[in-house]
mmCIF file of C-alpha atoms in Angstrom:
data_model
loop_
_atom_site.group_PDB
_atom_site.id
_atom_site.type_symbol
_atom_site.label_atom_id
_atom_site.label_comp_id
_atom_site.label_asym_id
_atom_site.label_seq_id
_atom_site.Cartn_x
_atom_site.Cartn_y
_atom_site.Cartn_z
ATOM 1 C CA PRO A 26 -106.760 143.520 -52.302
ATOM 2 C CA SER A 27 -107.587 141.131 -49.159
ATOM 3 C CA SER A 28 -107.204 143.566 -46.195
ATOM 4 C CA TYR A 29 -110.153 144.696 -45.054
ATOM 5 C CA PHE A 30 -111.875 147.211 -42.521
ATOM 6 C CA LEU A 31 -115.196 146.909 -40.315
ATOM 7 C CA THR A 32 -116.728 148.435 -37.224
ATOM 8 C CA GLU A 33 -119.706 147.005 -34.716
ATOM 9 C CA ASN A 34 -120.937 149.629 -32.424
ATOM 10 C CA TYR A 35 -121.201 149.237 -28.753
ATOM 11 C CA SER A 36 -122.909 150.813 -25.212
ATOM 12 C CA ARG A 37 -121.496 151.680 -22.334
ATOM 13 C CA GLY A 38 -118.810 148.616 -20.956
ATOM 14 C CA LEU A 39 -119.203 146.629 -23.778
ATOM 15 C CA PHE A 40 -116.491 146.801 -25.823
ATOM 16 C CA ASP A 41 -115.555 143.180 -25.181
ATOM 17 C CA SER A 42 -118.484 142.036 -26.714
ATOM 18 C CA ALA A 43 -118.343 144.049 -29.881
ATOM 19 C CA GLN A 44 -115.376 143.287 -30.371
ATOM 20 C CA GLN A 45 -115.898 139.771 -30.061
ATOM 21 C CA ARG A 46 -118.731 140.226 -33.294
ATOM 22 C CA ALA A 47 -116.390 141.826 -35.289
ATOM 23 C CA VAL A 48 -113.785 139.247 -35.239
ATOM 24 C CA SER A 49 -116.727 136.879 -35.924
ATOM 25 C CA ARG A 50 -117.972 138.715 -38.568
ATOM 26 C CA ALA A 51 -114.109 139.099 -39.983
ATOM 27 C CA THR A 52 -113.749 135.120 -39.625
ATOM 28 C CA GLU A 53 -117.477 134.118 -41.348
ATOM 29 C CA TYR A 54 -117.380 136.653 -43.937
ATOM 30 C CA CYS A 55 -113.469 135.221 -45.488
ATOM 31 C CA PHE A 56 -114.860 131.274 -44.287
ATOM 32 C CA LYS A 57 -117.729 132.555 -47.494
ATOM 33 C CA ILE A 58 -114.989 133.228 -49.460
ATOM 34 C CA ASN A 59 -112.902 130.228 -49.039
ATOM 35 C CA ARG A 60 -109.861 131.755 -46.922
ATOM 36 C CA ARG A 61 -109.108 132.201 -43.729
ATOM 37 C CA VAL A 62 -109.111 135.484 -41.509
ATOM 38 C CA LEU A 63 -106.078 137.365 -40.302
ATOM 39 C CA VAL A 64 -106.749 139.961 -37.749
ATOM 40 C CA ASP A 65 -104.194 142.788 -38.184
ATOM 41 C CA SER A 66 -105.614 144.641 -35.780
ATOM 42 C CA VAL A 67 -108.277 146.056 -33.118
ATOM 43 C CA PHE A 68 -108.866 149.104 -31.912
ATOM 44 C CA GLN A 69 -111.503 151.239 -29.389
ATOM 45 C CA GLY A 70 -113.400 153.401 -31.788
ATOM 46 C CA PRO A 71 -114.685 156.781 -30.249
ATOM 47 C CA THR A 72 -117.068 157.034 -27.985
ATOM 48 C CA ASN A 73 -119.722 159.250 -27.511
ATOM 49 C CA GLY A 74 -119.729 160.763 -24.047
ATOM 50 C CA HIS A 75 -118.458 157.356 -22.804
ATOM 51 C CA VAL A 76 -122.047 155.979 -23.547
ATOM 52 C CA ALA A 77 -120.898 153.601 -26.579
ATOM 53 C CA GLY A 78 -118.595 153.538 -29.652
ATOM 54 C CA THR A 79 -117.035 151.056 -32.015
ATOM 55 C CA ALA A 80 -114.820 148.121 -32.146
ATOM 56 C CA GLU A 81 -112.735 148.647 -35.207
ATOM 57 C CA VAL A 82 -111.367 145.365 -36.483
ATOM 58 C CA ASN A 83 -108.460 145.445 -40.145
ATOM 59 C CA PHE A 84 -108.534 141.962 -41.151
ATOM 60 C CA ARG A 85 -107.444 140.110 -44.074
ATOM 61 C CA CYS A 86 -108.537 137.194 -45.818
ATOM 62 C CA LEU A 87 -105.747 134.965 -47.152
ATOM 63 C CA GLY A 88 -105.431 131.336 -48.555
ATOM 64 C CA ARG A 89 -105.358 127.974 -45.935
ATOM 65 C CA GLY A 90 -101.240 127.913 -46.469
ATOM 66 C CA ASP A 91 -100.816 131.390 -46.817
ATOM 67 C CA PRO A 92 -96.880 132.150 -45.177
ATOM 68 C CA GLU A 93 -98.542 135.095 -43.102
ATOM 69 C CA PHE A 94 -100.049 132.630 -40.814
ATOM 70 C CA GLN A 95 -96.455 130.909 -39.683
ATOM 71 C CA ARG A 96 -94.746 134.945 -39.864
ATOM 72 C CA PRO A 97 -93.187 135.782 -35.958
ATOM 73 C CA LYS A 98 -95.225 137.893 -33.636
#
């Protein structure tokens, strides 16, 4: 129930920018519901002829004291 997925589109060579926008959107969403974001994974989605693609972010919105923030990497 606290896991989410979002995508951000990008054009040629701008995956890092799309990734940053996606993580920023995730952070803002969690903040709005009084939670903190924990990004589980970021993937480069399918590309369209190497011209465009997506940054796919899986994240969770957790309470500020959630022990998941202290989990080993």
